[in-house]
Every structure is written in C-alpha cells, then in structure tokens.
CSV table of C-alpha atoms and ligand atoms in Angstrom, one decimal:
chain,number,residue,atom,x,y,z
A,137,MET,CA,0.0,0.0,0.0
A,138,VAL,CA,2.7,2.5,1.1
A,139,GLU,CA,4.8,1.5,-1.9
A,140,ARG,CA,1.8,2.3,-4.2
A,141,TRP,CA,1.4,5.7,-2.6
A,142,LEU,CA,5.1,6.5,-2.9
A,143,SER,CA,5.1,5.4,-6.6
A,144,ALA,CA,2.1,7.6,-7.3
A,145,ALA,CA,3.9,10.5,-5.6
A,146,GLU,CA,7.1,9.8,-7.6
A,147,SER,CA,5.3,9.8,-10.9
A,148,LEU,CA,3.7,13.1,-10.1
A,149,TYR,CA,6.6,15.0,-8.4
A,150,GLY,CA,9.9,13.2,-9.2
A,151,ARG,CA,12.2,10.9,-7.4
A,152,TYR,CA,11.8,10.3,-3.6
A,153,ILE,CA,15.1,11.8,-2.4
A,154,TRP,CA,15.2,10.4,1.1
A,155,GLY,CA,16.3,6.8,0.5
A,156,ARG,CA,14.2,4.9,3.1
A,157,TYR,CA,10.6,5.5,4.0
A,158,ASP,CA,9.5,4.2,7.3
A,159,ILE,CA,6.5,4.8,9.6
A,160,VAL,CA,6.5,4.6,13.4
A,161,PHE,CA,3.2,4.3,15.2
A,162,LEU,CA,3.4,6.0,18.5
A,163,PRO,CA,1.3,5.4,21.6
A,164,PRO,CA,-2.1,7.1,22.0
A,165,SER,CA,-0.5,9.6,24.5
A,166,PHE,CA,1.6,11.1,21.7
A,167,PRO,CA,0.3,14.6,21.5
A,168,ILE,CA,0.0,15.1,17.8
A,169,VAL,CA,-1.6,13.1,15.0
A,170,ALA,CA,1.3,12.9,12.6
A,171,MET,CA,4.6,14.4,11.8
A,172,GLU,CA,6.6,14.4,8.6
A,173,ASN,CA,10.2,13.7,9.6
A,174,PRO,CA,12.4,12.9,6.6
A,175,CYS,CA,12.7,9.1,6.1
A,176,LEU,CA,10.4,8.5,9.1
A,177,THR,CA,6.8,9.5,9.5
A,178,PHE,CA,5.4,9.6,13.0
A,179,ILE,CA,1.8,8.6,13.3
A,180,ILE,CA,-0.4,8.2,16.4
A,181,SER,CA,-1.5,4.6,16.8
A,182,SER,CA,-5.1,5.7,17.6
A,183,ILE,CA,-5.6,6.3,13.9
A,184,LEU,CA,-4.8,2.7,12.9
A,185,GLU,CA,-8.4,1.6,13.2
A,186,SER,CA,-9.8,4.6,11.4
A,187,ASP,CA,-9.5,3.4,7.8
A,188,ASP,CA,-9.9,6.4,5.5
A,189,PHE,CA,-8.2,8.6,8.0
A,190,LEU,CA,-5.1,6.4,8.2
A,191,ILE,CA,-4.9,6.5,4.4
A,192,ILE,CA,-5.1,10.3,4.3
A,193,ASP,CA,-2.7,10.9,7.1
A,194,VAL,CA,0.0,8.6,5.7
A,195,ILE,CA,-0.4,10.1,2.2
A,196,HIS,CA,-0.3,13.6,3.6
A,197,GLU,CA,3.0,12.8,5.3
A,198,ILE,CA,4.4,11.2,2.2
A,199,ALA,CA,3.5,14.4,0.3
A,200,HIS,CA,5.6,16.3,2.8
A,201,SER,CA,8.7,14.4,1.5
A,202,TRP,CA,8.5,16.8,-1.4
A,203,PHE,CA,6.6,19.8,0.0
A,204,GLY,CA,8.0,20.7,3.4
A,205,ASN,CA,11.0,18.4,3.7
A,206,ALA,CA,12.7,18.8,0.2
A,207,VAL,CA,11.5,22.4,-0.1
A,208,THR,CA,10.8,24.1,3.2
A,209,ASN,CA,9.0,27.3,4.2
A,210,ALA,CA,11.7,29.9,5.2
A,211,THR,CA,9.7,31.4,8.0
A,212,TRP,CA,6.9,30.3,10.4
A,213,GLU,CA,4.7,33.0,8.7
A,214,GLU,CA,4.8,30.9,5.5
A,215,MET,CA,3.7,27.6,7.0
A,216,TRP,CA,0.8,27.5,4.5
A,217,LEU,CA,3.4,26.9,1.8
A,218,SER,CA,4.3,23.5,3.2
A,219,GLU,CA,0.8,22.6,4.4
A,220,GLY,CA,-1.1,24.0,1.4
A,221,LEU,CA,1.2,22.3,-1.1
A,222,ALA,CA,1.3,19.0,0.8
A,223,THR,CA,-2.5,19.0,1.0
A,224,TYR,CA,-2.7,19.7,-2.7
A,225,ALA,CA,-0.1,16.9,-3.5
A,226,GLN,CA,-1.9,14.5,-1.1
A,227,ARG,CA,-5.1,15.0,-3.1
A,228,ARG,CA,-3.4,14.5,-6.4
A,229,ILE,CA,-2.0,11.3,-5.0
A,230,THR,CA,-5.4,10.1,-3.7
A,231,THR,CA,-7.0,11.1,-7.1
A,232,GLU,CA,-4.5,8.8,-8.8
A,233,THR,CA,-4.9,6.0,-6.4
A,234,TYR,CA,-8.5,6.1,-5.1
A,235,GLY,CA,-10.2,8.3,-7.8
A,236,ALA,CA,-11.6,11.8,-8.0
A,237,ALA,CA,-14.8,11.0,-6.1
A,238,PHE,CA,-13.0,9.8,-3.0
A,239,THR,CA,-10.8,12.9,-3.1
A,240,CYS,CA,-13.7,15.3,-3.5
A,241,LEU,CA,-15.5,13.6,-0.6
A,242,GLU,CA,-12.4,14.1,1.7
A,243,THR,CA,-12.1,17.7,0.5
A,244,ALA,CA,-15.8,18.3,1.2
A,245,PHE,CA,-15.7,17.4,4.8
A,246,ARG,CA,-12.4,19.3,5.4
A,247,LEU,CA,-13.8,22.4,3.8
A,248,ASP,CA,-16.9,22.1,5.9
A,249,ALA,CA,-14.6,22.0,8.9
A,250,LEU,CA,-12.8,25.1,7.6
A,251,HIS,CA,-16.1,27.0,7.4
A,252,ARG,CA,-17.0,25.8,10.9
A,253,GLN,CA,-13.7,27.2,12.2
A,254,MET,CA,-14.4,30.5,10.3
A,255,LYS,CA,-17.7,30.9,12.1
A,256,LEU,CA,-16.0,30.3,15.4
A,257,LEU,CA,-13.2,32.8,14.7
A,258,GLY,CA,-15.0,35.5,12.7
A,259,GLU,CA,-14.2,36.5,9.2
A,260,ASP,CA,-11.8,39.3,10.1
A,261,ASN,CA,-9.7,37.2,12.4
A,262,PRO,CA,-6.0,37.7,11.5
A,263,VAL,CA,-5.2,34.0,11.9
A,264,SER,CA,-7.4,33.4,8.8
A,265,LYS,CA,-4.7,35.0,6.6
A,266,LEU,CA,-2.4,32.7,4.7
A,267,GLN,CA,0.6,34.8,5.6
A,268,VAL,CA,0.0,35.2,9.3
A,269,LYS,CA,1.9,37.9,11.1
A,270,LEU,CA,3.8,36.4,13.9
A,271,GLU,CA,4.1,38.8,16.9
A,272,PRO,CA,7.1,38.6,19.1
A,273,GLY,CA,6.8,36.0,21.8
A,274,VAL,CA,4.0,34.0,20.1
A,275,ASN,CA,4.6,30.3,19.6
A,276,PRO,CA,4.3,29.6,15.9
A,277,SER,CA,2.3,26.4,16.7
A,278,ASN,CA,-0.4,28.7,18.0
A,279,MET,CA,-0.9,30.2,14.5
A,280,MET,CA,-1.5,26.9,12.8
A,281,ASN,CA,-5.1,26.2,12.0
A,282,LEU,CA,-7.3,24.8,9.2
A,283,PHE,CA,-6.6,28.0,7.1
A,284,THR,CA,-2.9,27.0,7.0
A,285,TYR,CA,-4.1,23.7,5.4
A,286,GLU,CA,-7.3,24.3,3.6
A,287,LYS,CA,-7.1,27.9,2.5
A,288,GLY,CA,-3.6,27.1,1.5
A,289,TYR,CA,-4.9,24.2,-0.5
A,290,CYS,CA,-7.5,26.3,-2.2
A,291,PHE,CA,-4.9,28.8,-3.3
A,292,VAL,CA,-2.7,26.1,-4.8
A,293,TYR,CA,-5.8,24.5,-6.4
A,294,TYR,CA,-6.6,27.9,-7.9
A,295,LEU,CA,-3.1,28.2,-9.4
A,296,SER,CA,-3.5,24.7,-10.9
A,297,GLN,CA,-6.8,25.8,-12.5
A,298,LEU,CA,-5.2,28.9,-13.9
A,299,CYS,CA,-2.9,26.8,-16.0
A,300,GLY,CA,-5.8,24.8,-17.3
A,301,ASP,CA,-4.6,21.2,-16.7
A,302,PRO,CA,-3.5,19.7,-13.4
A,303,LYS,CA,-0.9,17.7,-15.3
A,304,HIS,CA,0.7,20.9,-16.5
A,305,PHE,CA,0.7,22.1,-12.9
A,306,ASP,CA,2.3,18.8,-11.8
A,307,SER,CA,5.1,19.6,-14.3
A,308,PHE,CA,5.5,23.0,-12.8
A,309,LEU,CA,5.7,21.5,-9.3
A,310,ARG,CA,8.3,19.0,-10.4
A,311,ALA,CA,10.4,22.0,-11.8
A,312,TYR,CA,9.8,23.9,-8.5
A,313,ILE,CA,11.1,21.0,-6.4
A,314,GLU,CA,14.1,20.5,-8.7
A,315,LYS,CA,15.0,24.2,-8.5
A,316,TYR,CA,14.5,24.7,-4.7
A,317,LYS,CA,15.2,21.3,-3.2
A,318,PHE,CA,17.2,21.5,0.0
A,319,THR,CA,16.5,25.2,0.4
A,320,SER,CA,13.9,27.3,2.2
A,321,VAL,CA,11.5,29.5,0.3
A,322,VAL,CA,8.9,32.2,0.7
A,323,ALA,CA,5.6,32.6,-1.1
A,324,GLN,CA,7.1,35.0,-3.6
A,325,ASP,CA,9.5,32.3,-4.8
A,326,LEU,CA,6.6,29.9,-5.6
A,327,LEU,CA,4.6,32.6,-7.3
A,328,ASP,CA,7.5,34.0,-9.3
A,329,SER,CA,8.4,30.5,-10.4
A,330,PHE,CA,4.8,29.8,-11.4
A,331,LEU,CA,4.6,33.0,-13.6
A,332,ASN,CA,8.0,32.2,-15.2
A,333,PHE,CA,6.9,28.7,-15.9
A,334,PHE,CA,3.7,29.8,-17.6
A,335,PRO,CA,4.8,33.0,-19.4
A,336,GLU,CA,1.4,33.3,-21.1
A,337,LEU,CA,-0.2,33.6,-17.7
A,338,LYS,CA,2.3,36.3,-16.7
A,339,GLU,CA,1.3,38.2,-19.9
A,340,GLN,CA,-2.3,38.0,-18.9
A,341,SER,CA,-1.4,39.4,-15.4
A,342,VAL,CA,-3.3,36.6,-13.7
A,343,ASP,CA,-1.6,37.7,-10.5
A,344,ASN,CA,-3.7,40.9,-10.6
A,345,LYS,CA,-7.1,39.5,-11.6
A,346,ALA,CA,-9.7,41.7,-9.9
A,347,GLY,CA,-10.8,40.1,-6.6
A,348,LEU,CA,-8.4,37.2,-7.0
A,349,GLU,CA,-5.1,39.0,-6.8
A,350,PHE,CA,-2.3,36.8,-5.5
A,351,GLU,CA,-1.7,39.5,-2.8
A,352,ARG,CA,-5.3,39.2,-1.7
A,353,TRP,CA,-5.0,35.4,-1.4
A,354,LEU,CA,-2.0,35.9,0.8
A,355,ASN,CA,-3.1,38.7,3.0
A,356,ALA,CA,-6.8,39.0,3.2
A,357,THR,CA,-8.7,37.5,6.1
A,358,GLY,CA,-11.7,35.4,5.7
A,359,PRO,CA,-12.7,32.3,3.6
A,360,PRO,CA,-10.7,31.2,0.5
A,361,LEU,CA,-11.3,33.5,-2.5
A,362,ALA,CA,-12.2,30.5,-4.6
A,363,GLU,CA,-13.0,26.9,-3.8
A,364,PRO,CA,-12.6,23.8,-5.9
A,365,ASP,CA,-15.4,22.3,-7.9
A,366,LEU,CA,-16.3,19.0,-6.0
A,367,SER,CA,-18.9,17.8,-8.5
A,368,GLN,CA,-16.8,14.8,-9.3
A,369,GLY,CA,-17.5,13.6,-5.8
A,370,SER,CA,-21.3,13.7,-6.2
A,371,SER,CA,-21.6,9.9,-6.4
A,372,LEU,CA,-20.4,9.7,-2.8
A,373,ILE,CA,-21.5,13.1,-1.5
A,374,ARG,CA,-25.1,13.2,-2.9
A,375,PRO,CA,-26.3,10.2,-0.9
A,376,VAL,CA,-25.1,11.8,2.3
A,377,GLU,CA,-26.9,15.1,1.5
A,378,THR,CA,-30.1,13.1,0.6
A,379,LEU,CA,-30.0,11.2,3.9
A,380,PHE,CA,-29.3,14.4,5.9
A,381,LYS,CA,-32.3,16.1,4.3
A,382,LEU,CA,-34.5,13.1,5.1
A,383,TRP,CA,-33.6,13.4,8.8
A,384,THR,CA,-33.9,17.1,9.0
A,385,THR,CA,-37.0,17.8,7.0
A,386,GLU,CA,-40.1,18.4,9.0
A,387,PRO,CA,-42.3,16.5,9.7
A,388,LEU,CA,-39.9,13.6,10.2
A,389,ASP,CA,-40.6,10.4,8.4
A,390,ALA,CA,-38.2,8.2,10.4
A,391,VAL,CA,-39.2,5.0,8.6
A,392,ALA,CA,-38.4,6.4,5.2
A,393,ALA,CA,-35.2,8.0,6.5
A,394,ALA,CA,-34.1,4.8,8.2
A,395,SER,CA,-34.8,2.5,5.3
A,396,SER,CA,-33.4,4.8,2.6
A,397,VAL,CA,-29.8,3.7,2.8
A,398,ASP,CA,-27.5,1.2,4.6
A,399,ILE,CA,-24.7,3.3,6.0
A,400,THR,CA,-22.7,0.2,6.9
A,401,LYS,CA,-22.1,0.0,3.1
A,402,TRP,CA,-20.8,3.5,3.0
A,403,ARG,CA,-17.2,4.7,2.9
A,404,PRO,CA,-16.2,5.9,6.4
A,405,PHE,CA,-15.8,9.5,5.1
A,406,GLN,CA,-19.4,9.4,4.0
A,407,THR,CA,-20.6,8.6,7.5
A,408,VAL,CA,-18.2,11.2,8.8
A,409,LEU,CA,-19.7,13.8,6.5
A,410,PHE,CA,-23.3,12.8,7.5
A,411,LEU,CA,-22.5,13.0,11.2
A,412,ASP,CA,-20.7,16.3,10.8
A,413,ARG,CA,-23.7,17.8,9.1
A,414,LEU,CA,-25.9,16.5,12.0
A,415,LEU,CA,-23.4,18.1,14.5
A,416,ASP,CA,-23.6,21.4,12.6
A,417,GLY,CA,-27.4,21.1,12.9
A,418,SER,CA,-27.4,20.4,16.6
A,419,PRO,CA,-29.3,20.8,18.8
A,420,LEU,CA,-31.8,18.8,16.8
A,421,PRO,CA,-35.4,18.2,17.7
A,422,PRO,CA,-35.4,15.6,20.5
A,423,GLU,CA,-37.6,13.2,18.4
A,424,VAL,CA,-35.0,13.3,15.6
A,425,VAL,CA,-32.1,12.4,18.0
A,426,LYS,CA,-34.1,9.6,19.6
A,427,LYS,CA,-34.9,8.1,16.1
A,428,LEU,CA,-31.4,8.6,15.0
A,429,SER,CA,-30.2,6.7,18.0
A,430,GLU,CA,-32.6,3.9,17.5
A,431,CYS,CA,-31.6,3.6,13.8
A,432,TYR,CA,-27.8,4.0,13.9
A,433,SER,CA,-26.4,4.0,17.5
A,434,SER,CA,-25.6,0.2,17.5
A,435,GLN,CA,-24.3,0.3,14.0
A,436,LEU,CA,-22.0,3.2,14.8
A,437,ASP,CA,-20.7,1.3,17.9
A,438,THR,CA,-18.9,-1.1,15.6
A,439,MET,CA,-17.3,1.6,13.5
A,440,ASN,CA,-14.0,3.4,14.0
A,441,ALA,CA,-13.2,6.0,16.7
A,442,GLU,CA,-13.4,9.0,14.3
A,443,ILE,CA,-17.0,8.0,13.6
A,444,ARG,CA,-17.9,7.0,17.1
A,445,ILE,CA,-16.7,10.3,18.6
A,446,ARG,CA,-18.8,12.3,16.2
A,447,TRP,CA,-21.9,10.4,17.2
A,448,LEU,CA,-21.0,10.8,20.9
A,449,GLN,CA,-20.7,14.6,20.3
A,450,ILE,CA,-24.2,14.6,18.8
A,451,VAL,CA,-25.3,12.7,21.9
A,452,VAL,CA,-23.7,15.3,24.2
A,453,ARG,CA,-24.7,18.4,22.3
A,454,ASN,CA,-28.3,17.2,22.3
A,455,ASP,CA,-28.4,16.0,25.9
A,456,TYR,CA,-29.5,12.6,24.8
A,457,TYR,CA,-29.1,10.8,28.1
A,458,PRO,CA,-30.0,7.2,27.1
A,459,ASP,CA,-26.7,7.0,25.2
A,460,PHE,CA,-24.5,8.7,27.8
A,461,TYR,CA,-23.2,5.4,29.1
A,462,LYS,CA,-21.5,5.1,25.7
A,463,VAL,CA,-19.8,8.5,26.3
A,464,ARG,CA,-18.5,7.1,29.6
A,465,HIS,CA,-17.3,3.9,28.0
A,466,PHE,CA,-15.5,5.8,25.2
A,467,LEU,CA,-13.7,8.0,27.7
A,468,GLU,CA,-12.8,5.1,29.9
A,469,TYR,CA,-11.2,3.3,26.9
A,470,GLN,CA,-9.8,6.2,24.8
A,471,MET,CA,-6.7,7.9,26.3
A,472,SER,CA,-5.7,9.8,23.2
A,473,ARG,CA,-6.1,13.6,23.4
A,474,MET,CA,-7.4,13.8,19.8
A,475,TYR,CA,-10.6,12.1,21.1
A,476,THR,CA,-10.8,13.0,24.8
A,477,ILE,CA,-10.3,16.8,24.5
A,478,PRO,CA,-13.2,17.5,22.1
A,479,LEU,CA,-15.5,15.3,24.1
A,480,TYR,CA,-14.7,16.8,27.4
A,481,GLU,CA,-15.1,20.3,26.0
A,482,ASP,CA,-18.5,19.4,24.6
A,483,ILE,CA,-19.6,17.9,27.9
A,484,CYS,CA,-18.3,21.0,29.9
A,485,THR,CA,-20.0,23.4,27.5
A,486,GLY,CA,-23.4,21.9,28.5
A,487,THR,CA,-24.8,21.3,31.9
A,488,LEU,CA,-22.9,18.0,32.5
A,489,LYS,CA,-19.8,19.1,34.2
A,490,SER,CA,-20.4,16.7,37.2
A,491,PHE,CA,-20.6,13.8,34.7
A,492,ALA,CA,-17.2,15.0,33.2
A,493,LEU,CA,-15.7,15.3,36.7
A,494,GLU,CA,-16.8,11.8,37.7
A,495,VAL,CA,-15.4,10.2,34.5
A,496,PHE,CA,-12.2,12.2,34.9
A,497,TYR,CA,-11.6,11.1,38.5
A,498,GLN,CA,-12.0,7.5,37.4
A,499,THR,CA,-9.6,7.7,34.5
A,500,GLN,CA,-7.1,10.3,35.5
A,501,ASN,CA,-4.4,7.9,36.6
A,502,GLN,CA,-4.3,6.4,33.2
A,503,LEU,CA,-3.9,9.7,31.3
A,504,HIS,CA,-0.7,11.2,30.1
A,505,PRO,CA,0.2,14.1,32.5
A,506,ASN,CA,-0.1,16.8,29.7
A,507,LEU,CA,-3.6,15.5,28.8
A,508,ARG,CA,-4.5,15.3,32.5
A,509,LYS,CA,-3.5,19.0,32.8
A,510,THR,CA,-5.5,20.1,29.8
A,511,ILE,CA,-8.6,18.3,31.0
A,512,GLN,CA,-8.2,19.8,34.4
A,513,GLN,CA,-8.1,23.2,32.7
A,514,ILE,CA,-11.3,22.5,30.9
A,515,LEU,CA,-12.9,21.3,34.0
A,516,THR,CA,-11.8,24.2,36.2
A,517,GLN,CA,-11.8,27.1,33.8
A,518,GLY,CA,-14.7,26.4,31.5
A,519,LEU,CA,-14.4,27.2,27.9
A,520,ASN,CA,-13.1,30.2,26.1
A,521,PRO,CA,-15.5,30.5,23.2
A,522,LEU,CA,-12.6,30.9,20.8
A,523,THR,CA,-11.3,27.5,21.7
A,524,THR,CA,-14.4,25.5,21.3
A,525,THR,CA,-13.3,22.3,19.8
A,526,ASP,CA,-14.5,20.3,17.0
A,527,THR,CA,-13.0,17.0,16.1
A,528,THR,CA,-13.8,17.7,12.5
A,529,ALA,CA,-11.4,20.6,12.7
A,530,VAL,CA,-8.8,18.0,12.4
A,531,ALA,CA,-5.5,19.2,11.1
A,532,THR,CA,-2.5,17.0,11.1
A,533,ASP,CA,1.0,17.5,12.5
A,534,THR,CA,-0.1,20.1,14.9
A,535,PRO,CA,1.9,20.0,18.1
A,536,THR,CA,-1.0,20.4,20.4
A,537,VAL,CA,0.9,20.1,23.6
A,538,VAL,CA,2.9,23.3,23.1
A,539,LEU,CA,-0.2,25.5,23.3
A,540,GLU,CA,-1.7,23.9,26.3
A,541,ASP,CA,0.9,25.3,28.5
A,542,LYS,CA,0.1,28.9,27.8
A,543,PRO,CA,-3.5,29.0,26.7
A,544,SER,CA,-3.9,32.7,27.6
A,545,GLU,CA,-1.1,34.2,25.5
A,546,THR,CA,-3.0,34.1,22.3
A,547,ALA,CA,-6.5,33.6,23.4
A,548,ASN,CA,-7.7,36.7,21.6
A,549,SER,CA,-5.9,36.3,18.3
A,550,ALA,CA,-5.2,32.6,17.7
A,551,ILE,CA,-7.0,29.4,17.8
A,552,SER,CA,-5.8,27.0,20.4
A,553,LEU,CA,-4.1,23.9,19.2
A,554,ARG,CA,-6.4,22.1,21.4
A,555,ASP,CA,-8.9,23.2,18.9
A,556,VAL,CA,-7.2,22.1,15.8
A,557,ASN,CA,-6.3,18.6,16.9
A,558,VAL,CA,-4.9,17.8,13.5
A,559,SER,CA,-2.0,16.2,11.8
A,560,ALA,CA,1.1,18.0,10.5
B,208,ZN,ZN1,1.2,18.6,7.0
C-alpha cells in the first residue's frame, strides 16, 4: 500500500530523495496526530483503526517528503506553503490511487470544517490570513489552523486551475522541487516560479485579476477567494446530502429515512460527512435524536473511533441521556487527546460538568500528564468560546501540547491547538 502511494507521488513529483521511507506508530499519548520527519513518518497509533483517516494521514506525510522536507518554508509565517502544497499533493495522489470521487469527498468534509472554524473565529480574524503575522513571543504552533491547510490548498488549487490542466501544474511543481530542493523559500519564490513557468499567464497578469489578486490570497482575512469544484464527488456526497435532508425535513418520516440507505455499506468518510452535518445542525429536535439513535447507534458502535466520537458529540450536544453510558465507555477506553479533549469540551459546555468530573476522576491515573493537565483546565476554567473544539477541525502534524501550557497568551488572536487537533 505505502509502496503504491510512494510510486504515485514519484510519478507526479519526481524521485523520492530520502532513501528509506518508514513509519513509526506512537502510543495514544503522543500529543499530535502525525509528523513528517524525513525518512520516518510519526503517526499516532489511535488512527490505525480509522480506515480512510489512516490513508489520508500517511499520504499527507508522504507528500511532505517533497513539500515541506525537500523544499521548506523559510519562516513560520509561511507555514501555509508546506501545508497547502502538501495537502494539494496529497489530493493529487489520492486522485491517482483512489479516484476523484473519494478525493472530493475528503475535500468536502475538510472544507466544511474550515467554514465551521471560520464561524468560530470570525471572518476578520488575522489567523485566517495565509501569511499570518507572527508577533514577538507568540509560539508559531499557535498560529496553525485549518486555514494553514485548507485555505492554502484552495490557493494552490486555484493556481492549478489557472494553467488549465492539473498535469501541466504537476510539471511546474516538479520543476519547482528541482529548483529549490534542500532550500527554504517564501511565497514569492513559488509565485515567481509559477509565472515564469507559464509566461502566457504572466502576460495575462493573472496575479492581478480583480478580486483574485495573489496579494489578496496571501493577506486577506476570511474564507478562500475560490474553492474547488467538487462535482466529481457527487456519487459519494449526494447520498449523504439526501440522507441528511430526510432526517432534518419536518415533519420527520423516520421509517423512510431509516430505510433509505444502509450506512454500513458507505465509505467511512461518507458517514463522517453525515455526522458532521448533524453536528452542525445540533441541537436537533429531541424526536429526531431519539430516532437517529434507534436507527444508527448500535451500527456506529462497531465503527472506528473517528466515527464514534462524532456520534457521541451529537449525543452530548443534544443532551441525549440514554446514550450517555456510551460516552462514559468511550472516555474510559480512549486515552488519546485527539478524542478526549473535544468530548470533554463538549460535555463541559453543557450542563454536565459533574458527569465529566466523575469520569475524569475515574480515569485520570491512566492519562498522560499533559492530557490530564489540559482536561483539568477544561474542568476548572470552563471554555473560552474561541477555543471551542471540534473533532472535524482536524489538522495533522499540529503540536497540540505546546499550546496547552500557555492558553492565555494568544487567546484573543489565535485558535488554540487544542482546537485544531490535526496532523502535520
Ligand atoms: Zn502537513
């Protein structure tokens, strides 16, 4: 499998220059999801059971072998260069190996998460810029968020569209890697190379197209100026949208909704997208949650942790007490911060702090000290609205632990890493 992904990456972006490629799976207490060290990708073992997520996380780290490790961003303010390009390359690799529909599905739920984060932060929040300004004393980890990944991806995708054919853009990226490998670059290097590689685009001044200026992409706050066309994902995305509509149209016809599709036949990302939409719609009418539980709860119990945690967040956000014992079981079994933090935050946002305290006191001796400290903060301080977590806001490679120590230093300008819970 990994060999196949590496071969696909090599055919797109040139020879793998690091010799060996190994993966080490780290214990659930490892504070980040994944990290792209040259020759050796670190991945948290909690993701092993989560099918599609494992595929995406490994391919993302493989993509960093070219974008991030071979050519590196010169400053922390240009993190989007590594993450945006790696996310783009990751999606080119999954398009080659798993098809456009799968890639569009994955992109759809990540862009949903981006827009969710945008709502939390506000459109004028400076951390939504691609080129974030790093104030003295601020930990760069604090500035990483879904914009670094997904707004960065959208800009790279936009550039690929400008040249008309993703294969031409692949050629450009191969030349870019060849020119800059083993060096550090800034955005202007990428953009100058791009315009020099496509002189006809330079002549058309595509960098100054009204409303889509390169400068605006880099320095404007808010959502991406353009987003990819995901219509090639409709065979996978449309059934999700149809089912969501059946469950949320009043009056509810639970029999029709329940019998319309067998979600155990779905790809995990389809179930994730469905649950994310329900989470976004929460609180839902109590009758809907009750019927959803009757219909899906036992099926979801057998699925992976990324899916189960989303259902449990729905349970918590809707105060659906009959399934609370499942929340307790999950927290007694899962000791990974990527799952425990969002769930504790959701529980403490509601009226169930005593339930959270009880579970915490039962499990605290099994928790990593950093995680224990973070949960204690959640339990004692309550939540800053800026740091409301969302599992779907999953980034990768994000060193969550660093932020936890000084949550106040950037509380007004940055999203807590606790919030991002992603991979690198
Ligand atoms: Zn990354």
